[in-house]
């Protein structure tokens, strides 16, 4: 395959074949966070809202306008978005084919295309869903191919075209778009023939800058510029300092079971494994008893810089021998830019989306290494093809497994999406639950699930979509509260089904969560099956009357610990602080109780009731943990008059994981009139063992009408 005349037609055939190969899988699995935000943002644009002023998202604008245009042409639905995603990867594969054509023949090109099909599976959910990251990679690869062709056949108009794509890439992704386009511009400056370098770089750079400046002028003219800068530059930059984002796993020691890697398996492991075959991996003896999985994962995480270093050394060796290929320098510089753009969180999905240049450079190095082996060439070529065949089989099995595990339909106003049967129960129940509300009633899906808005076809109640632990509060809480006050009948939804290694909302957005705890309560609960979704529909509540038993009242209360065969003992100081503390759970102010094993921890409030005094509140298990299995927890309420016999007024054993009917706060209302005029201790006891954030007493107060 030496003639170049058939390159574009063959690339088109590759794109068409890859596109149709993806169609049977495209609607399976759902992403309610990133993909949901992009679809919802585009949908809001079509409703006439201003980007970043009326709707806020940290992504640069191109992805939102591309999807909005796609929705405008083909209808707003999951099907449209996912079909666009399939087309995007098909185009990307065709571009990769054209780049690989610079060095490879027919068999090598076939191998690269097949390798990218394997990569498509392992990179899941990127390329499966629509993402600003993958869209930026497509633009950068297209830009690189245009420039690469121009480096060996210098012409001016392709540099203008490349500059246009570069400007669009920079407006798509802040890090990879800017760094990648800068690297390609540097390749032009270093790789074009002498006498044309500065002129060529100027043509490319001026065109790219022109695109960015036109976009900036539009932003200023429409008044969105300050909001755009705040949402897409200030907030992400502040997020770099967030300690909860993980770095790539440490390479050394290489061969050992890495506790840190396994602790955050949800983030570090291939998402397709977690979705399609978790038991086959995590339940295997290889995972439990060896370090093979750990070592393979570390290799994948560190392979990009290893391949980059090897490619740099190989390019230097070839240059010493007088072989200079400016296109190889171009690919090296782009690969280096992708390495620099791999910011935290350095997890699987963010790693794999930047892998295409690693695969291209790695393929080139492998081909050169095989050709350098002389008589062993045929054998090594066979081994390489066998390895690729093995990767294809594994990728195919995973793709089919993903489709089979996500085969239950969820029907909504934006079409049908297919998820696993457990998730489908909760999602469909949620769609049905909010369907009775008028279609113009807006919704807020907390803490970060705008995909629920899109699934149900509802506009967002606020201009902010999410409250995210890594983003600073640049007016977000004030906006949320103002909008909730403006829409008292709006739908407010909270889901405990959150990112496993992130803190809960009450831990990182205390002001807003406090507002919710004081003004809202859980009205309905749907879903909640193990490994599924759970959703709380909230409703406005009247602030409870009476004297709250927090703060000074709690400090004055006595805390005792009783173990079998021993009288209760009063605890103070650090021991008391470890057992009893004030906090907030969905959605009330709670006195959380921890308890050692085989012990009962009790709060004792001294009250002198009148004829109409009541002791009120509620008790229960932290709603964020209803889906976590534990043994039943017993709550006991006693009234102990001084010098008199104690009376048990309430005993309830709760296990909301096993019994979904218990998934609510259990009302407590004790009439203290029988003890009117006499001091009594109201004793609230919980049996251990209990971790600190599991069981508690909610909104306790004394009413004296």
XYZ file of C-alpha atoms in Angstrom:
705
model
C 0.000 0.000 0.000
C 2.335 2.702 -1.228
C -0.099 4.879 -3.192
C -1.798 7.644 -1.191
C -4.686 8.120 -3.597
C -6.920 5.662 -1.723
C -6.167 6.900 1.809
C -9.236 9.100 2.213
C -11.717 6.618 0.667
C -10.363 3.821 2.872
C -10.509 6.092 5.932
C -14.141 6.791 5.081
C -14.844 3.051 4.888
C -13.139 2.604 8.269
C -15.292 5.360 9.779
C -18.519 3.890 8.404
C -17.637 0.375 9.584
C -16.659 1.542 13.081
C -19.804 3.671 13.339
C -22.173 0.813 12.522
C -20.255 -1.561 14.770
C -21.033 0.696 17.740
C -24.751 1.185 17.109
C -26.021 -1.953 18.916
C -24.225 -0.846 22.098
C -24.800 2.890 22.108
C -27.902 3.170 24.322
C -26.704 0.826 27.029
C -25.545 2.266 30.397
C -26.238 5.742 31.743
C -24.168 8.599 33.110
C -26.198 11.043 35.178
C -23.297 13.366 35.979
C -21.024 14.483 33.111
C -23.049 13.265 30.163
C -26.281 14.341 31.804
C -24.890 17.837 32.369
C -23.848 18.221 28.726
C -27.228 17.098 27.423
C -29.112 19.257 29.909
C -26.954 22.310 29.147
C -27.578 21.881 25.409
C -31.280 21.405 26.065
C -31.375 24.617 28.104
C -29.626 26.484 25.262
C -32.408 25.367 22.950
C -34.886 26.797 25.495
C -33.247 30.195 24.974
C -31.110 30.373 28.096
C -27.722 32.096 28.114
C -24.682 29.889 28.692
C -22.851 30.380 32.004
C -25.264 33.136 33.018
C -28.522 31.158 33.070
C -26.885 27.708 33.193
C -23.490 26.980 34.716
C -21.047 24.192 33.838
C -17.219 24.113 33.958
C -16.785 22.866 30.385
C -15.760 25.287 27.642
C -18.623 26.186 25.254
C -17.930 24.192 22.078
C -19.263 20.858 23.338
C -22.491 22.504 24.495
C -23.101 24.217 21.167
C -22.154 21.130 19.159
C -24.671 19.015 21.075
C -27.287 21.764 20.957
C -26.899 21.914 17.174
C -27.143 18.127 16.974
C -30.305 18.181 19.081
C -31.754 20.955 16.945
C -31.188 18.912 13.792
C -32.121 15.424 14.972
C -34.193 15.911 18.103
C -33.182 16.081 21.743
C -32.836 12.526 23.060
C -30.402 10.022 24.514
C -30.426 8.301 21.131
C -29.303 11.454 19.357
C -26.522 12.107 21.860
C -25.227 8.555 21.853
C -25.395 8.293 18.074
C -23.336 11.463 17.881
C -20.856 9.862 20.294
C -20.575 6.807 18.044
C -20.006 9.036 15.024
C -17.350 10.970 16.922
C -15.333 7.857 17.682
C -15.754 6.612 14.112
C -14.313 9.881 12.790
C -11.509 9.717 15.355
C -10.596 6.211 14.261
C -10.473 7.336 10.637
C -8.141 10.192 11.615
C -5.946 7.766 13.555
C -5.845 5.588 10.426
C -4.657 8.567 8.380
C -1.982 9.484 10.921
C -0.739 5.907 11.154
C -0.619 5.861 7.348
C 2.421 8.153 7.573
C 4.520 5.143 8.601
C 2.570 1.921 8.263
C 1.460 -0.359 5.477
C -1.848 -2.174 5.058
C -1.337 -4.813 7.753
C -0.016 -2.276 10.226
C -2.976 0.007 9.561
C -5.398 -2.861 10.074
C -3.689 -3.630 13.382
C -3.960 0.005 14.509
C -7.680 0.173 13.672
C -8.323 -3.073 15.550
C -6.250 -1.798 18.458
C -8.383 1.337 18.588
C -11.539 -0.752 18.663
C -10.108 -2.503 21.733
C -9.209 0.887 23.173
C -12.780 2.081 22.627
C -14.023 -0.653 24.945
C -11.388 -0.132 27.641
C -11.858 3.670 27.544
C -15.535 3.275 28.523
C -17.450 5.424 29.408
C -15.512 7.984 27.334
C -16.276 7.636 23.605
C -19.420 5.764 24.706
C -20.973 8.921 26.087
C -20.537 12.473 24.833
C -17.705 14.239 26.620
C -15.858 17.516 26.166
C -12.595 15.598 26.747
C -13.087 13.142 23.892
C -14.400 15.876 21.591
C -11.217 17.881 22.228
C -9.089 14.817 21.434
C -10.886 14.429 18.106
C -10.218 18.053 17.195
C -6.557 17.776 18.215
C -5.990 14.606 16.180
C -7.673 16.208 13.160
C -5.506 19.288 13.647
C -2.396 17.087 13.924
C -3.230 15.175 10.733
C -3.738 18.374 8.737
C -0.468 19.823 10.026
C 1.378 16.530 9.502
C 0.348 16.469 5.868
C 1.452 20.076 5.515
C 4.870 19.422 7.054
C 5.798 17.181 4.124
C 3.817 19.076 1.436
C 3.905 22.725 2.539
C 0.851 24.783 1.611
C -0.789 27.722 3.306
C -4.499 26.914 3.244
C -4.165 23.693 5.284
C -2.475 25.763 8.000
C -5.488 28.060 8.008
C -7.758 25.013 8.322
C -5.592 23.611 11.108
C -5.686 26.967 12.880
C -9.476 26.998 12.727
C -9.596 23.523 14.267
C -7.007 24.588 16.862
C -9.162 27.514 17.936
C -12.164 25.229 18.252
C -10.103 22.703 20.249
C -8.983 25.428 22.651
C -12.623 26.399 23.143
C -13.507 22.769 23.845
C -11.135 21.779 26.656
C -9.109 24.092 28.832
C -6.053 21.876 29.397
C -5.676 19.406 26.530
C -7.153 21.814 23.966
C -4.762 24.640 24.797
C -1.681 22.510 25.469
C -2.280 20.262 22.451
C -2.771 23.158 20.051
C 0.300 24.854 21.471
C 2.333 21.695 20.915
C 1.147 21.462 17.315
C 2.058 25.110 16.762
C 5.541 24.379 18.104
C 5.807 21.437 15.701
C 5.065 23.805 12.816
C 7.755 26.196 13.992
C 10.343 23.407 14.293
C 9.314 21.189 11.409
C 8.477 23.366 8.423
C 11.212 23.998 5.830
C 13.686 26.789 6.601
C 12.490 30.147 5.409
C 8.806 29.280 5.945
C 8.752 28.353 9.620
C 7.838 31.679 11.177
C 5.375 32.532 8.421
C 3.693 29.128 8.742
C 3.538 29.327 12.542
C 2.134 32.849 12.280
C -0.577 31.712 9.843
C -1.569 28.846 12.125
C -1.390 30.869 15.339
C -3.169 33.927 13.978
C -6.057 31.826 12.683
C -6.377 29.978 15.999
C -6.184 33.230 17.952
C -8.798 34.731 15.641
C -11.280 31.985 16.507
C -10.686 32.488 20.231
C -10.918 36.279 19.952
C -14.175 36.106 18.008
C -15.619 33.819 20.704
C -14.372 36.210 23.403
C -15.957 39.159 21.592
C -19.282 37.337 21.393
C -19.051 36.525 25.112
C -18.422 40.187 25.938
C -21.174 41.418 23.626
C -23.751 39.045 25.124
C -22.679 39.839 28.692
C -21.701 36.293 29.636
C -17.932 36.889 29.771
C -17.602 37.321 33.574
C -19.764 34.254 34.238
C -17.879 32.229 31.628
C -14.515 33.064 33.204
C -15.823 32.299 36.672
C -17.325 28.932 35.683
C -14.702 27.608 33.272
C -11.434 29.108 34.528
C -11.656 30.286 38.131
C -13.598 27.305 39.466
C -11.504 24.583 37.743
C -8.254 26.271 38.791
C -9.449 26.341 42.385
C -10.390 22.677 42.064
C -6.761 21.735 41.411
C -6.116 22.201 45.107
C -8.825 19.757 46.146
C -7.168 17.069 48.274
C -9.848 14.479 47.529
C -8.708 14.018 43.930
C -6.292 11.134 43.532
C -2.950 10.939 41.791
C -2.004 8.043 39.534
C -1.019 4.952 41.557
C 2.619 4.738 42.608
C 4.729 2.592 40.290
C 6.959 1.234 43.046
C 6.882 -1.244 44.616
C 5.663 -2.707 41.353
C 4.842 -6.270 42.329
C 2.649 -6.084 45.412
C -1.000 -5.704 46.302
C -1.431 -1.951 46.487
C -3.801 -1.048 49.333
C -4.258 2.542 48.101
C -5.134 1.357 44.594
C -7.615 -1.214 45.899
C -9.176 1.215 48.355
C -10.279 3.391 45.448
C -11.011 0.607 43.007
C -14.090 2.493 41.747
C -11.782 5.219 40.394
C -8.607 3.349 39.491
C -9.984 0.189 37.873
C -11.301 0.001 34.303
C -14.885 1.213 34.365
C -15.941 -1.479 31.904
C -14.789 -4.123 34.397
C -16.795 -2.558 37.222
C -19.845 -2.333 34.970
C -19.679 -5.584 33.027
C -17.616 -8.103 34.992
C -16.957 -7.058 38.605
C -17.394 -10.519 40.103
C -15.141 -12.168 37.530
C -12.276 -9.854 38.530
C -12.768 -8.922 42.178
C -13.936 -12.397 43.100
C -11.084 -14.192 41.337
C -8.165 -15.871 43.071
C -5.818 -13.886 40.826
C -7.107 -10.647 42.345
C -7.389 -11.904 45.911
C -4.116 -13.803 46.147
C -1.673 -12.232 43.671
C -0.400 -8.828 42.578
C -0.988 -9.435 38.862
C -3.954 -7.063 38.579
C -2.162 -4.352 40.566
C 0.944 -4.598 38.389
C -1.055 -4.492 35.144
C -2.966 -1.423 36.280
C 0.216 0.370 37.304
C 1.714 -0.423 33.931
C -1.283 1.055 32.123
C -1.172 4.210 34.244
C 2.557 4.747 33.686
C 2.801 3.478 30.114
C 2.133 6.906 28.507
C 5.281 8.522 29.905
C 7.297 5.331 29.324
C 6.268 5.203 25.667
C 6.954 8.928 25.360
C 10.496 8.543 26.736
C 11.209 5.561 24.470
C 9.849 7.467 21.460
C 12.023 10.488 22.278
C 15.119 8.251 22.537
C 14.245 6.516 19.275
C 13.699 9.854 17.515
C 17.049 11.114 18.842
C 18.776 7.947 17.593
C 17.239 8.335 14.156
C 18.182 12.008 14.036
C 21.834 11.137 14.761
C 21.670 8.825 11.771
C 20.339 11.652 9.632
C 16.719 10.482 9.533
C 14.459 13.425 10.391
C 10.686 13.107 10.210
C 8.872 16.302 11.253
C 5.624 14.343 11.608
C 7.183 12.153 14.262
C 8.201 15.300 16.149
C 4.623 16.526 15.807
C 3.234 13.346 17.365
C 5.851 13.459 20.133
C 4.982 17.030 21.028
C 1.252 16.256 21.053
C 1.858 13.218 23.242
C 3.871 15.382 25.633
C 1.011 17.873 25.759
C -1.413 15.083 26.667
C 0.917 14.021 29.482
C 0.900 17.571 30.833
C -2.900 17.716 30.511
C -3.357 14.620 32.688
C -4.412 16.572 35.765
C -6.051 15.255 38.889
C -8.224 13.322 39.279
C -5.788 10.900 37.677
C -8.304 8.106 37.472
C -9.114 5.593 34.757
C -11.548 7.641 32.665
C -9.313 10.719 32.597
C -6.266 8.588 31.790
C -7.754 6.618 28.918
C -9.249 9.567 27.066
C -5.705 10.882 26.513
C -4.335 7.513 25.367
C -4.599 7.800 21.536
C -1.139 9.343 21.045
C 0.329 6.684 23.343
C -1.193 3.963 21.161
C 0.048 5.617 17.962
C 3.595 6.075 19.267
C 3.585 2.605 20.810
C 2.447 1.027 17.537
C 5.198 2.825 15.658
C 7.833 1.652 18.147
C 6.589 -1.941 18.011
C 6.650 -2.006 14.209
C 10.187 -0.618 14.141
C 11.338 -3.059 16.800
C 9.878 -6.017 14.907
C 11.462 -4.915 11.635
C 14.821 -4.614 13.375
C 14.826 -8.257 14.502
C 15.833 -9.763 11.152
C 15.087 -13.484 11.048
C 12.866 -13.275 14.127
C 10.601 -10.816 12.379
C 8.042 -13.340 11.197
C 7.788 -15.023 14.583
C 7.445 -11.723 16.459
C 4.871 -10.515 13.959
C 2.853 -13.647 14.646
C 3.142 -13.102 18.387
C 1.972 -9.501 17.981
C -1.042 -10.591 15.940
C -1.880 -13.282 18.505
C -1.680 -10.684 21.253
C -3.937 -8.339 19.305
C -6.379 -11.192 18.683
C -6.449 -11.859 22.418
C -7.155 -8.201 23.126
C -9.962 -8.237 20.569
C -11.557 -11.295 22.152
C -11.398 -9.769 25.630
C -12.725 -6.421 24.386
C -15.528 -8.149 22.510
C -16.533 -10.163 25.569
C -16.514 -7.043 27.719
C -18.597 -5.090 25.189
C -21.155 -7.879 24.947
C -21.119 -8.225 28.730
C -21.720 -4.508 29.146
C -24.668 -4.670 26.768
C -26.145 -7.724 28.482
C -25.739 -6.294 31.973
C -27.391 -3.041 30.840
C -30.425 -4.427 29.057
C -33.332 -3.143 31.179
C -35.135 -0.203 29.552
C -35.916 3.077 31.267
C -38.514 5.104 29.370
C -38.723 8.867 29.716
C -39.560 12.024 27.794
C -36.054 12.017 26.260
C -36.311 8.507 24.894
C -35.221 5.143 26.201
C -31.926 4.284 27.836
C -30.881 0.799 28.939
C -29.283 0.137 32.321
C -28.794 -2.853 34.558
C -32.034 -4.282 35.998
C -31.366 -3.055 39.529
C -30.635 0.492 38.392
C -33.656 0.394 36.090
C -36.037 -0.114 39.015
C -34.952 3.067 40.726
C -34.625 5.164 37.565
C -38.004 4.157 36.156
C -39.636 4.673 39.542
C -38.102 8.133 39.642
C -39.340 9.029 36.143
C -42.825 7.812 37.066
C -42.744 9.627 40.415
C -42.144 13.082 38.935
C -44.325 12.528 35.856
C -47.438 13.758 37.683
C -45.998 17.234 38.196
C -46.814 19.768 35.451
C -44.125 19.746 32.757
C -43.187 23.375 33.382
C -42.283 22.727 37.032
C -38.472 22.928 37.264
C -36.342 20.446 39.144
C -33.077 20.463 41.099
C -31.256 17.113 41.232
C -28.759 17.074 44.096
C -25.930 16.847 44.671
C -24.644 16.402 41.093
C -27.097 14.516 38.877
C -28.400 16.807 36.104
C -28.974 13.711 33.984
C -32.185 13.296 35.988
C -33.405 16.619 34.608
C -32.628 15.509 31.090
C -34.161 12.063 31.580
C -37.430 13.640 32.686
C -37.325 16.582 30.264
C -37.390 19.231 32.985
C -35.576 22.544 33.091
C -33.183 23.143 35.949
C -34.560 25.024 38.948
C -31.350 27.027 39.372
C -28.628 28.199 37.023
C -26.238 25.862 38.864
C -26.537 22.157 38.145
C -24.328 20.646 40.800
C -22.684 21.139 44.135
C -19.303 19.472 43.645
C -16.683 18.978 46.377
C -13.806 20.294 44.259
C -15.500 23.512 43.191
C -15.425 26.679 45.302
C -18.660 28.386 46.230
C -18.594 31.414 43.927
C -22.123 32.478 44.799
C -23.600 29.017 44.257
C -25.257 28.623 47.688
C -26.866 32.068 47.515
C -28.207 31.250 44.047
C -29.582 27.885 45.135
C -31.368 29.379 48.153
C -32.757 32.326 46.181
C -34.092 30.031 43.451
C -35.619 27.580 45.919
C -37.409 30.456 47.620
C -38.653 31.659 44.206
C -39.909 28.156 43.335
C -41.402 26.741 46.555
C -43.309 24.149 44.514
C -40.285 23.118 42.449
C -39.144 19.515 42.466
C -36.117 18.941 44.678
C -34.465 15.540 44.460
C -31.545 14.150 46.429
C -29.796 10.871 45.717
C -27.497 9.040 48.149
C -26.129 7.141 45.113
C -22.990 9.247 44.872
C -19.320 8.869 43.941
C -18.082 6.315 46.496
C -14.773 7.995 47.372
C -16.181 11.531 47.583
C -17.415 13.071 50.832
C -21.133 13.454 51.319
C -22.773 16.758 50.563
C -23.096 17.795 54.236
C -19.324 17.564 54.586
C -18.354 19.919 51.768
C -21.372 22.204 51.275
C -22.432 22.900 54.827
C -24.266 26.223 54.226
C -26.539 24.850 51.523
C -27.084 21.527 53.256
C -27.992 23.424 56.429
C -30.609 25.377 54.505
C -32.069 22.131 53.145
C -32.048 20.499 56.592
C -34.024 23.437 58.033
C -36.521 23.854 55.185
C -37.020 20.438 53.534
C -37.867 16.896 54.503
C -37.976 13.553 52.701
C -41.440 13.078 51.213
C -40.958 9.950 49.076
C -38.248 7.376 48.547
C -37.891 5.278 45.391
C -35.272 2.777 44.348
C -32.756 1.745 46.939
C -32.101 -1.790 45.767
C -28.524 -2.969 46.506
C -26.150 -1.700 43.774
C -28.941 0.377 42.284
C -30.077 3.986 42.482
C -31.989 5.588 45.329
C -33.845 8.898 45.088
C -35.485 11.114 47.698
C -38.190 13.532 46.623
C -38.137 16.418 49.084
C -40.936 18.689 50.252
C -41.008 21.965 52.149
C -41.473 21.660 55.895
C -42.527 24.023 58.638
C -39.647 24.634 61.033
C -40.351 22.571 64.174
C -41.617 24.424 67.218
C -40.306 24.093 70.744
C -36.977 24.294 72.524
C -34.271 22.582 70.430
C -32.150 20.132 72.399
C -28.897 20.938 70.645
C -26.039 23.207 71.595
C -26.195 24.183 75.266
C -29.050 21.755 75.951
C -27.025 18.869 74.552
C -23.958 19.965 76.492
C -26.030 19.863 79.697
C -27.385 16.390 78.939
C -25.753 13.374 80.527
C -24.219 10.662 78.372
C -23.885 7.172 79.778
C -22.445 3.901 78.528
C -23.773 0.601 79.813
C -22.321 -2.828 79.147
C -23.799 -6.195 80.044
C -23.544 -6.927 83.757
C -22.359 -3.438 84.687
C -24.268 -0.303 85.743
C -24.270 2.681 83.372
C -21.318 5.009 83.754
C -21.230 8.675 82.863
C -18.749 9.618 80.139
C -17.161 13.028 79.686
C -14.432 14.791 77.728
C -12.947 13.119 74.687
C -14.813 9.861 75.306
C -18.132 11.676 75.229
C -17.120 13.640 72.132
C -16.318 10.365 70.347
C -19.775 8.964 71.126
C -22.100 11.955 70.710
C -21.895 14.834 68.245
C -24.095 17.265 66.371
C -24.243 16.969 62.586
C -26.654 17.103 59.657
C -28.058 14.237 57.642
C -30.705 14.171 54.913
C -32.606 16.245 55.977
C -32.458 17.353 59.562
C -30.104 18.411 62.322
C -29.003 15.269 64.055
C -27.408 14.144 67.282
C -25.348 11.240 65.978
C -24.553 8.398 68.340
C -21.616 6.006 68.191
C -21.545 2.927 70.411
C -18.959 0.246 71.203
C -19.777 -3.414 70.690
C -22.039 -4.964 73.349
C -22.761 -1.546 74.828
C -25.692 0.866 75.053
C -25.093 4.597 74.741
C -27.781 6.820 76.237
C -28.552 10.523 76.232
C -30.311 11.717 79.416
C -32.221 14.999 79.248
C -33.514 16.369 82.578
C -36.985 17.887 82.122
C -39.575 19.204 84.588
C -42.753 18.926 82.511
C -45.965 20.830 82.821
C -49.472 19.643 82.073
C -49.013 20.061 78.286
C -45.298 19.347 77.834
C -44.243 17.014 75.032
C -40.873 15.630 73.972
C -40.696 15.447 70.174
C -38.345 14.689 67.329
C -37.523 11.596 65.331
C -34.898 8.899 65.120
C -33.426 6.620 62.512
C -30.532 5.501 60.382
C -28.566 8.013 58.308
C -30.451 8.104 54.969
C -27.137 8.293 53.099
C -26.451 4.787 54.435
C -29.796 3.076 53.922
C -28.280 0.995 51.127
C -25.417 -0.236 53.343
C -25.930 -3.652 54.987
C -25.699 -3.805 58.793
C -27.388 -5.674 61.614
C -30.530 -4.180 63.148
C -30.116 -1.215 65.488
C -32.414 -0.853 68.505
C -33.609 2.584 69.648
C -35.167 2.800 73.110
C -36.878 5.746 74.803
C -37.505 5.702 78.555
C -38.907 8.173 81.029
C -37.247 7.916 84.453
C -38.794 10.058 87.198
C -36.458 10.886 90.043
C -37.032 8.313 92.735
C -39.647 6.491 90.649
C -39.912 3.534 88.302
C -38.694 3.922 84.728
C -41.203 3.517 81.918
C -40.233 2.393 78.432
C -42.293 4.432 75.996
C -40.711 3.321 72.716
C -38.521 0.436 71.508
C -37.860 0.045 67.796
C -35.348 -2.104 65.910
C -34.361 -0.663 62.543
C -32.690 -2.343 59.578
C -33.530 -0.158 56.557
C -31.214 -2.153 54.302
C -33.316 -5.292 54.783
C -36.689 -3.560 55.144
C -37.246 -0.704 52.712
C -40.466 0.226 54.509
C -38.256 1.538 57.333
C -36.524 4.071 55.066
C -37.783 7.222 56.717
C -37.286 9.196 59.906
C -39.405 7.621 62.660
C -41.467 10.163 64.541
C -41.036 10.479 68.290
C -43.744 12.184 70.362
C -43.746 11.547 74.124
C -46.494 13.076 76.253
C -44.862 14.064 79.531
C -48.117 15.198 81.147
C -48.310 12.103 83.437
C -45.148 13.380 85.163
C -46.267 16.997 85.365
C -44.473 18.952 88.050
C -41.889 16.244 88.731
C -38.318 16.218 87.350
C -37.779 13.317 84.945
C -34.955 12.063 82.764
C -35.936 11.373 79.173
C -33.456 8.668 78.203
C -32.642 8.033 74.530
C -30.652 4.823 74.181
C -29.071 3.074 71.217
C -27.423 -0.353 71.231
C -23.975 -0.895 69.728
C -21.876 -1.569 67.851
C -22.440 1.633 65.888
C -20.032 3.686 63.755
C -20.168 7.468 64.294
C -22.316 8.364 61.257
C -24.921 5.635 61.271
C -27.670 6.171 63.884
C -29.026 9.331 65.436
C -31.798 11.446 66.907
C -33.281 14.125 64.659
C -34.572 17.616 65.538
C -35.125 16.845 69.226
C -37.092 19.487 71.113
C -39.305 20.090 74.125
C -42.709 21.686 73.550
C -44.357 23.664 76.321
C -47.570 25.029 74.736
